[in-house]
C-alpha positions as a Python dict, from the first residue, in 0.01 Angstrom:
ca = {
    (1, 'X'): (0, 0, 0),
    (2, 'X'): (-313, 8, 171),
    (3, 'X'): (-626, -136, 25),
    (4, 'X'): (-424, -390, -196),
    (5, 'X'): (-525, -745, -224),
    (6, 'X'): (-348, -942, 73),
    (7, 'X'): (-456, -1324, 37),
    (8, 'X'): (-320, -1530, 322),
    (9, 'X'): (-16, -1783, 115),
    (10, 'X'): (-128, -2099, -30),
    (11, 'X'): (56, -2442, -3),
    (12, 'X'): (-132, -2527, -379),
    (13, 'X'): (-287, -2850, -430),
    (14, 'X'): (29, -3069, -251),
    (15, 'X'): (-47, -3467, -227),
    (16, 'X'): (63, -3583, 154),
    (17, 'X'): (387, -3712, -39),
    (18, 'X'): (492, -3379, -163),
    (19, 'X'): (482, -3237, 186),
    (20, 'X'): (797, -3243, 401),
    (21, 'X'): (793, -3483, 652),
    (22, 'X'): (853, -3258, 1004),
    (23, 'X'): (1120, -3512, 1086),
    (24, 'X'): (1317, -3417, 801),
    (25, 'X'): (1607, -3110, 849),
    (26, 'X'): (1427, -2832, 651),
    (27, 'X'): (1453, -2472, 648),
    (28, 'X'): (1085, -2285, 700),
    (29, 'X'): (1083, -2184, 342),
    (30, 'X'): (1097, -2545, 232),
    (31, 'X'): (788, -2644, 501),
    (32, 'X'): (561, -2396, 292),
    (33, 'X'): (331, -2156, 350),
    (34, 'X'): (-21, -2223, 516),
    (35, 'X'): (-336, -2317, 303),
    (36, 'X'): (-599, -2064, 313),
    (37, 'X'): (-984, -2066, 159),
    (38, 'X'): (-1057, -2034, -160),
    (39, 'X'): (-921, -1718, -383),
    (40, 'X'): (-1301, -1590, -466),
    (41, 'X'): (-1361, -1545, -56),
    (42, 'X'): (-1047, -1333, -53),
    (43, 'X'): (-1118, -976, -18),
    (44, 'X'): (-918, -591, -9),
    (45, 'X'): (-805, -512, 274),
    (46, 'X'): (-550, -240, 457),
    (47, 'X'): (-245, -372, 586),
    (48, 'X'): (-179, -32, 788),
    (49, 'X'): (-322, -175, 1096),
    (50, 'X'): (-158, -464, 1286),
    (51, 'X'): (-352, -432, 1604),
    (52, 'X'): (-373, -789, 1685),
    (53, 'X'): (-653, -903, 1934),
    (54, 'X'): (-817, -1236, 1996),
    (55, 'X'): (-1191, -1312, 1931),
    (56, 'X'): (-1348, -1169, 2298),
    (57, 'X'): (-1093, -856, 2244),
    (58, 'X'): (-813, -937, 2433),
    (59, 'X'): (-528, -819, 2275),
    (60, 'X'): (-223, -1063, 2205),
    (61, 'X'): (129, -998, 2343),
    (62, 'X'): (313, -738, 2123),
    (63, 'X'): (613, -912, 2160),
    (64, 'X'): (499, -1160, 1916),
    (65, 'X'): (529, -1050, 1600),
    (66, 'X'): (262, -1079, 1346),
    (67, 'X'): (549, -1104, 1055),
    (68, 'X'): (675, -1431, 945),
    (69, 'X'): (972, -1299, 822),
    (70, 'X'): (1096, -1106, 1136),
    (71, 'X'): (993, -1365, 1393),
    (72, 'X'): (1195, -1661, 1158),
    (73, 'X'): (1510, -1375, 1164),
    (74, 'X'): (1473, -1380, 1470),
    (75, 'X'): (1481, -1736, 1547),
    (76, 'X'): (1781, -1786, 1314),
    (77, 'X'): (1987, -1515, 1499),
    (78, 'X'): (1901, -1723, 1827),
    (79, 'X'): (2014, -1968, 1680),
    (80, 'X'): (2350, -1864, 1603),
    (81, 'X'): (2405, -1750, 1942),
    (82, 'X'): (2677, -1947, 2139),
    (83, 'X'): (2736, -1938, 2504),
    (84, 'X'): (2954, -1633, 2469),
    (85, 'X'): (2719, -1423, 2336),
    (86, 'X'): (2380, -1545, 2531),
    (87, 'X'): (2274, -1282, 2782),
    (88, 'X'): (2030, -1447, 3029),
    (89, 'X'): (2149, -1768, 3201),
    (90, 'X'): (1910, -1943, 3463),
    (91, 'X'): (1967, -2214, 3687),
    (92, 'X'): (1753, -2473, 3926),
    (93, 'X'): (1903, -2608, 4204),
    (94, 'X'): (1934, -2640, 4595),
    (95, 'X'): (1586, -2795, 4717),
    (96, 'X'): (1493, -2719, 5053),
    (97, 'X'): (1214, -2908, 5227),
    (98, 'X'): (917, -2693, 5422),
    (99, 'X'): (751, -2834, 5667),
    (100, 'X'): (490, -2659, 5783),
    (101, 'X'): (128, -2694, 5974),
    (102, 'X'): (-57, -2711, 5708),
    (103, 'X'): (185, -2864, 5416),
    (104, 'X'): (491, -2996, 5354),
    (105, 'X'): (664, -2891, 5001),
    (106, 'X'): (1011, -2819, 4832),
    (107, 'X'): (1129, -2515, 4702),
    (108, 'X'): (1411, -2467, 4444),
    (109, 'X'): (1645, -2195, 4407),
    (110, 'X'): (1625, -2021, 4061),
    (111, 'X'): (1934, -1764, 3958),
    (112, 'X'): (1934, -1537, 3702),
    (113, 'X'): (2247, -1373, 3553),
    (114, 'X'): (2181, -1119, 3264),
    (115, 'X'): (2287, -801, 3091),
    (116, 'X'): (1923, -779, 2932),
    (117, 'X'): (1812, -421, 2987),
    (118, 'X'): (1508, -519, 3110),
    (119, 'X'): (1627, -643, 3436),
    (120, 'X'): (1733, -391, 3697),
    (121, 'X'): (2007, -652, 3855),
    (122, 'X'): (2263, -823, 3677),
    (123, 'X'): (2186, -1103, 3908),
    (124, 'X'): (1891, -1254, 4104),
    (125, 'X'): (1828, -1524, 4326),
    (126, 'X'): (1504, -1651, 4435),
    (127, 'X'): (1316, -1959, 4590),
    (128, 'X'): (1053, -2138, 4382),
    (129, 'X'): (803, -2424, 4413),
    (130, 'X'): (615, -2610, 4185),
    (131, 'X'): (298, -2428, 4186),
    (132, 'X'): (481, -2115, 4118),
    (133, 'X'): (627, -2285, 3799),
    (134, 'X'): (309, -2384, 3722),
    (135, 'X'): (157, -2037, 3735),
    (136, 'X'): (430, -1919, 3503),
    (137, 'X'): (354, -2200, 3256),
    (138, 'X'): (-20, -2088, 3236),
    (139, 'X'): (45, -1694, 3209),
    (140, 'X'): (258, -1811, 2884),
    (141, 'X'): (-30, -2002, 2767),
    (142, 'X'): (-248, -1733, 2826),
    (143, 'X'): (-22, -1424, 2700),
    (144, 'X'): (162, -1614, 2430),
    (145, 'X'): (-154, -1873, 2260),
    (146, 'X'): (18, -1876, 1931),
    (147, 'X'): (386, -2035, 2084),
    (148, 'X'): (480, -2382, 2206),
    (149, 'X'): (511, -2347, 2563),
    (150, 'X'): (772, -2631, 2722),
    (151, 'X'): (631, -2881, 2943),
    (152, 'X'): (643, -2906, 3320),
    (153, 'X'): (718, -3253, 3510),
    (154, 'X'): (391, -3397, 3600),
    (155, 'X'): (230, -3254, 3952),
    (156, 'X'): (195, -3609, 4099),
    (157, 'X'): (409, -3896, 4189),
    (158, 'X'): (532, -4050, 3905),
    (159, 'X'): (485, -4408, 3837),
    (160, 'X'): (708, -4643, 4038),
    (161, 'X'): (818, -4350, 4292),
    (162, 'X'): (608, -4394, 4619),
    (163, 'X'): (837, -4087, 4806),
    (164, 'X'): (754, -3731, 4647),
    (165, 'X'): (1011, -3635, 4917),
    (166, 'X'): (1283, -3855, 4847),
    (167, 'X'): (1610, -3723, 4726),
    (168, 'X'): (1609, -3947, 4368),
    (169, 'X'): (1213, -3795, 4276),
    (170, 'X'): (1343, -3427, 4415),
    (171, 'X'): (1619, -3460, 4240),
    (172, 'X'): (1456, -3609, 3871),
    (173, 'X'): (1227, -3317, 3919),
    (174, 'X'): (1501, -3041, 3969),
    (175, 'X'): (1646, -3138, 3633),
    (176, 'X'): (1282, -3123, 3496),
    (177, 'X'): (1217, -2775, 3627),
    (178, 'X'): (1598, -2645, 3517),
    (179, 'X'): (1501, -2760, 3195),
    (180, 'X'): (1209, -2593, 3145),
    (181, 'X'): (1322, -2250, 3230),
    (182, 'X'): (1607, -2312, 3016),
    (183, 'X'): (1375, -2387, 2724),
    (184, 'X'): (1207, -2074, 2794),
    (185, 'X'): (1506, -1879, 2809),
    (186, 'X'): (1656, -2005, 2469),
    (187, 'X'): (1346, -1850, 2329),
    (188, 'X'): (1346, -1582, 2152),
    (189, 'X'): (1015, -1458, 2241),
    (190, 'X'): (904, -1613, 2543),
    (191, 'X'): (1213, -1541, 2712),
    (192, 'X'): (1101, -1126, 2706),
    (193, 'X'): (763, -1232, 2879),
    (194, 'X'): (651, -959, 3130),
    (195, 'X'): (575, -1281, 3355),
    (196, 'X'): (854, -1460, 3304),
    (197, 'X'): (1067, -1128, 3424),
    (198, 'X'): (862, -1143, 3714),
    (199, 'X'): (921, -1507, 3834),
    (200, 'X'): (1289, -1476, 3807),
    (201, 'X'): (1299, -1175, 3993),
    (202, 'X'): (1018, -1135, 4260),
    (203, 'X'): (1113, -1179, 4607),
    (204, 'X'): (696, -1239, 4667),
    (205, 'X'): (521, -1402, 4409),
    (206, 'X'): (252, -1441, 4573),
    (207, 'X'): (151, -1056, 4545),
    (208, 'X'): (149, -1084, 4155),
    (209, 'X'): (-59, -1388, 4164),
    (210, 'X'): (-324, -1192, 4375),
    (211, 'X'): (-284, -890, 4151),
    (212, 'X'): (-395, -1109, 3878),
    (213, 'X'): (-697, -1275, 4061),
    (214, 'X'): (-914, -979, 3967),
    (215, 'X'): (-828, -1047, 3601),
    (216, 'X'): (-874, -1421, 3635),
    (217, 'X'): (-1211, -1468, 3426),
    (218, 'X'): (-1135, -1153, 3148),
    (219, 'X'): (-754, -1368, 3090),
    (220, 'X'): (-913, -1666, 3089),
    (221, 'X'): (-1137, -1605, 2828),
    (222, 'X'): (-775, -1573, 2572),
    (223, 'X'): (-753, -1965, 2568),
    (224, 'X'): (-1106, -2043, 2555),
    (225, 'X'): (-1151, -1907, 2214),
    (226, 'X'): (-1034, -2259, 2118),
    (227, 'X'): (-1411, -2401, 2232),
    (228, 'X'): (-1600, -2135, 1982),
    (229, 'X'): (-1860, -2232, 1710),
    (230, 'X'): (-1615, -2243, 1422),
    (231, 'X'): (-1549, -2591, 1244),
    (232, 'X'): (-1257, -2567, 1017),
    (233, 'X'): (-1324, -2749, 667),
    (234, 'X'): (-998, -2898, 629),
    (235, 'X'): (-684, -2857, 776),
    (236, 'X'): (-400, -2721, 547),
    (237, 'X'): (-196, -2964, 426),
    (238, 'X'): (101, -2876, 611),
    (239, 'X'): (-44, -2841, 959),
    (240, 'X'): (-220, -3187, 874),
    (241, 'X'): (144, -3310, 823),
    (242, 'X'): (257, -3218, 1141),
    (243, 'X'): (-56, -3323, 1361),
    (244, 'X'): (-43, -3675, 1196),
    (245, 'X'): (337, -3687, 1260),
    (246, 'X'): (263, -3569, 1632),
    (247, 'X'): (-5, -3858, 1694),
    (248, 'X'): (269, -4089, 1542),
    (249, 'X'): (571, -3981, 1725),
    (250, 'X'): (368, -3958, 2094),
    (251, 'X'): (218, -4303, 2002),
    (252, 'X'): (562, -4463, 1949),
    (253, 'X'): (738, -4272, 2199),
    (254, 'X'): (451, -4406, 2496),
    (255, 'X'): (524, -4759, 2347),
    (256, 'X'): (887, -4721, 2423),
    (257, 'X'): (819, -4563, 2738),
    (258, 'X'): (602, -4850, 2895),
    (259, 'X'): (833, -5140, 2766),
    (260, 'X'): (1130, -4929, 2926),
    (261, 'X'): (934, -4938, 3249),
    (262, 'X'): (929, -5285, 3232),
    (263, 'X'): (1265, -5405, 3175),
    (264, 'X'): (1361, -5167, 3458),
    (265, 'X'): (1162, -5360, 3709),
    (266, 'X'): (1241, -5662, 3581),
    (267, 'X'): (1644, -5586, 3602),
    (268, 'X'): (1530, -5468, 3976),
    (269, 'X'): (1353, -5856, 4036),
    (270, 'X'): (1648, -5987, 3887),
    (271, 'X'): (1918, -5766, 4095),
    (272, 'X'): (1702, -5888, 4430),
    (273, 'X'): (1804, -6226, 4353),
    (274, 'X'): (2151, -6137, 4259),
    (275, 'X'): (2186, -6005, 4599),
    (276, 'X'): (2074, -6308, 4737),
    (277, 'X'): (2259, -6549, 4492),
    (278, 'X'): (2585, -6405, 4587),
    (279, 'X'): (2631, -6475, 4941),
    (280, 'X'): (2563, -6871, 4908),
    (281, 'X'): (2909, -6915, 4769),
    (282, 'X'): (3054, -6704, 5035),
    (283, 'X'): (2868, -6950, 5277),
    (284, 'X'): (2962, -7259, 5067),
    (285, 'X'): (3317, -7123, 5076),
    (286, 'X'): (3318, -7125, 5489),
    (287, 'X'): (3222, -7500, 5460),
    (288, 'X'): (3516, -7646, 5203),
    (289, 'X'): (3846, -7449, 5287),
    (290, 'X'): (4019, -7625, 4955),
    (291, 'X'): (3720, -7407, 4787),
    (292, 'X'): (3735, -7115, 5002),
    (293, 'X'): (3937, -6889, 4793),
    (294, 'X'): (3738, -6939, 4430),
    (295, 'X'): (3420, -6949, 4606),
    (296, 'X'): (3439, -6596, 4765),
    (297, 'X'): (3585, -6486, 4413),
    (298, 'X'): (3263, -6567, 4225),
    (299, 'X'): (3059, -6430, 4546),
    (300, 'X'): (3312, -6122, 4491),
    (301, 'X'): (3212, -6108, 4108),
    (302, 'X'): (2831, -6138, 4186),
    (303, 'X'): (2848, -5841, 4399),
    (304, 'X'): (3027, -5656, 4130),
    (305, 'X'): (2739, -5763, 3882),
    (306, 'X'): (2503, -5591, 4114),
    (307, 'X'): (2683, -5261, 4137),
    (308, 'X'): (2698, -5271, 3807),
    (309, 'X'): (2308, -5367, 3730),
    (310, 'X'): (2193, -5114, 4016),
    (311, 'X'): (2387, -4833, 3819),
    (312, 'X'): (2236, -4908, 3497),
    (313, 'X'): (1904, -4901, 3653),
    (314, 'X'): (1939, -4595, 3800),
    (315, 'X'): (2063, -4434, 3492),
    (316, 'X'): (1756, -4567, 3289),
    (317, 'X'): (1557, -4439, 3559),
    (318, 'X'): (1670, -4077, 3631),
    (319, 'X'): (1818, -3998, 3290),
    (320, 'X'): (1640, -4221, 2992),
    (321, 'X'): (1251, -4218, 3137),
    (322, 'X'): (1215, -3840, 3205),
    (323, 'X'): (1354, -3742, 2855),
    (324, 'X'): (1067, -3985, 2696),
    (325, 'X'): (789, -3849, 2936),
    (326, 'X'): (923, -3500, 2850),
    (327, 'X'): (861, -3518, 2483),
    (328, 'X'): (563, -3710, 2548),
    (329, 'X'): (442, -3385, 2748),
    (330, 'X'): (570, -3141, 2467),
    (331, 'X'): (416, -3341, 2189),
    (332, 'X'): (85, -3273, 2368),
    (333, 'X'): (143, -2932, 2414),
    (334, 'X'): (242, -2898, 2014),
    (335, 'X'): (-124, -3067, 1964),
    (336, 'X'): (-288, -2759, 2154),
    (337, 'X'): (-154, -2502, 1976),
    (338, 'X'): (-209, -2696, 1670),
    (339, 'X'): (-589, -2717, 1780),
    (340, 'X'): (-584, -2296, 1854),
    (341, 'X'): (-443, -2211, 1523),
    (342, 'X'): (-719, -2422, 1314),
    (343, 'X'): (-1000, -2239, 1526),
    (344, 'X'): (-831, -1903, 1464),
    (345, 'X'): (-829, -2048, 1069),
    (346, 'X'): (-1181, -2163, 1115),
    (347, 'X'): (-1324, -1831, 1247),
    (348, 'X'): (-1135, -1648, 964),
    (349, 'X'): (-1295, -1857, 711),
    (350, 'X'): (-1657, -1832, 877),
    (351, 'X'): (-1624, -1455, 864),
    (352, 'X'): (-1510, -1424, 498),
    (353, 'X'): (-1792, -1653, 369),
    (354, 'X'): (-2026, -1421, 600),
    (355, 'X'): (-1903, -1132, 359),
    (356, 'X'): (-1905, -1273, 39),
    (357, 'X'): (-2243, -1352, 100),
    (358, 'X'): (-2363, -1017, 164),
    (359, 'X'): (-2471, -856, -189),
    (360, 'X'): (-2369, -482, -115),
    (361, 'X'): (-2077, -282, -259),
    (362, 'X'): (-1749, -398, -21),
    (363, 'X'): (-1536, -98, -61),
    (364, 'X'): (-1299, -239, 231),
    (365, 'X'): (-1291, -548, 435),
    (366, 'X'): (-1425, -520, 793),
    (367, 'X'): (-1186, -463, 1064),
    (368, 'X'): (-1254, -804, 1279),
    (369, 'X'): (-1194, -980, 937),
    (370, 'X'): (-816, -830, 877),
    (371, 'X'): (-749, -888, 1283),
    (372, 'X'): (-872, -1242, 1241),
    (373, 'X'): (-630, -1275, 921),
    (374, 'X'): (-359, -1126, 1106),
    (375, 'X'): (-433, -1386, 1380),
    (376, 'X'): (-393, -1708, 1145),
    (377, 'X'): (-108, -1549, 998),
    (378, 'X'): (58, -1503, 1337),
    (379, 'X'): (-33, -1828, 1463),
    (380, 'X'): (115, -1984, 1133),
    (381, 'X'): (453, -1815, 1171),
    (382, 'X'): (497, -1875, 1472),
    (383, 'X'): (388, -2256, 1508),
    (384, 'X'): (606, -2344, 1209),
    (385, 'X'): (908, -2181, 1352),
    (386, 'X'): (837, -2340, 1696),
    (387, 'X'): (789, -2657, 1557),
    (388, 'X'): (1142, -2630, 1364),
    (389, 'X'): (1296, -2522, 1723),
    (390, 'X'): (1163, -2818, 1849),
    (391, 'X'): (1252, -3055, 1610),
    (392, 'X'): (1615, -2892, 1623),
    (393, 'X'): (1612, -2980, 1992),
    (394, 'X'): (1472, -3306, 1988),
    (395, 'X'): (1746, -3433, 1754),
    (396, 'X'): (1980, -3343, 1960),
    (397, 'X'): (1848, -3441, 2303),
    (398, 'X'): (1767, -3790, 2168),
    (399, 'X'): (2097, -3846, 1996),
    (400, 'X'): (2237, -3755, 2352),
    (401, 'X'): (1998, -3967, 2524),
    (402, 'X'): (2082, -4284, 2296),
    (403, 'X'): (2489, -4220, 2288),
    (404, 'X'): (2454, -4217, 2681),
    (405, 'X'): (2261, -4555, 2677),
    (406, 'X'): (2467, -4670, 2466),
    (407, 'X'): (2775, -4601, 2676),
    (408, 'X'): (2570, -4707, 2988),
    (409, 'X'): (2518, -5036, 2874),
    (410, 'X'): (2901, -5102, 2723),
    (411, 'X'): (2995, -4958, 3081),
    (412, 'X'): (2764, -5228, 3218),
    (413, 'X'): (2856, -5545, 3022),
    (414, 'X'): (3273, -5419, 3023),
    (415, 'X'): (3253, -5442, 3404),
    (416, 'X'): (3075, -5747, 3418),
    (417, 'X'): (3311, -5910, 3177),
    (418, 'X'): (3602, -5765, 3391),
    (419, 'X'): (3468, -5910, 3715),
    (420, 'X'): (3398, -6254, 3549),
    (421, 'X'): (3716, -6258, 3430),
    (422, 'X'): (3883, -6159, 3721),
    (423, 'X'): (3797, -6543, 3870),
    (424, 'X'): (3959, -6744, 3588),
    (425, 'X'): (4295, -6717, 3730),
    (426, 'X'): (4181, -6847, 4081),
    (427, 'X'): (3992, -7160, 3899),
    (428, 'X'): (4306, -7239, 3642),
    (429, 'X'): (4565, -7195, 3907),
    (430, 'X'): (4391, -7398, 4166),
    (431, 'X'): (4640, -7689, 4243),
    (432, 'X'): (4476, -8032, 4222),
    (433, 'X'): (4409, -8202, 4533),
    (434, 'X'): (4523, -8542, 4586),
}
């Protein structure tokens, strides 16, 4: 249907109340298509050429489908996969400390098992350090600008952790890096990225990094287009709703994170006092023979409560806080993709207006306008699909997180209750002295 009009789909004059809330369980069809410039600016165009490129001419990775339906179908198929039908498994484990003349660092073993034809072998085992994971994420952002790239754990030592080589910190980071790769592995587009393949298989990743240095300035331009001179007149309603949700979500989660850290700090301060409190009863029991047994029981009870509280604080620090922080970073990543989408639509609107202002006959739309429209469609489809996947993952992660936190608190209080109940017989059965 070359030459037939192909306007961007419109959401119509909907209010924000009519827009589906991002928290609601909904399909992509329910979210609705993207709002576009007014119909009088839309011009005929050819749909035969789907050559996607960024404003500076850098091609967009062809593994990212421009069609909304094709991407959503792939995502739907991927969601239906279970463990038996998946063809790519990646794990991060076995952290090792390396002490060199210039620096000390940690590497992690990355093990890959796959049946995909893109891989020469069914299994790979390589060692990677944090900066290698950072390289991978940057490459994914460059080559897949329309997709949500999972966040990495922050590079610097997290608040409250002094030693970045401590077992606790290294294990927390290992879990985060493992989750980062699993997020990519589960994505129907990112998992086929060539840089991801190199990261999983190359024995010497530095060789690939050096190859990319020559193209650094050119590749860097692929994400710098967001700083262009175009301004979006108004964000489409559905994407405005997403933006508002992300702002509120990150704000609320940040508040929970700060309060949780204060609670843990107070728990640890209480734990210090409790550890000094128990031995006092034991010392007292040594001075009074008649009371030694119940006093020793109270001392042991307090010791058991100390152990239970220590376990609860560790669970909060190692399991609860990292998930909160990951999703705060995740929301920032989504906001960045949203800004890129806005900039591409702003560029498209500007080009349409420039063409509409010309008085000459227009037998066809200029190629650069067609390509820009393709980019808007691609961004809309990819961002909505990734948002839906992110919401599904978030619901599952937070359900597991909150149920785990409830179980840990129940276990803590049950242990304390059992400890205190155990000394009641000692107090009740003690014969009265005459």
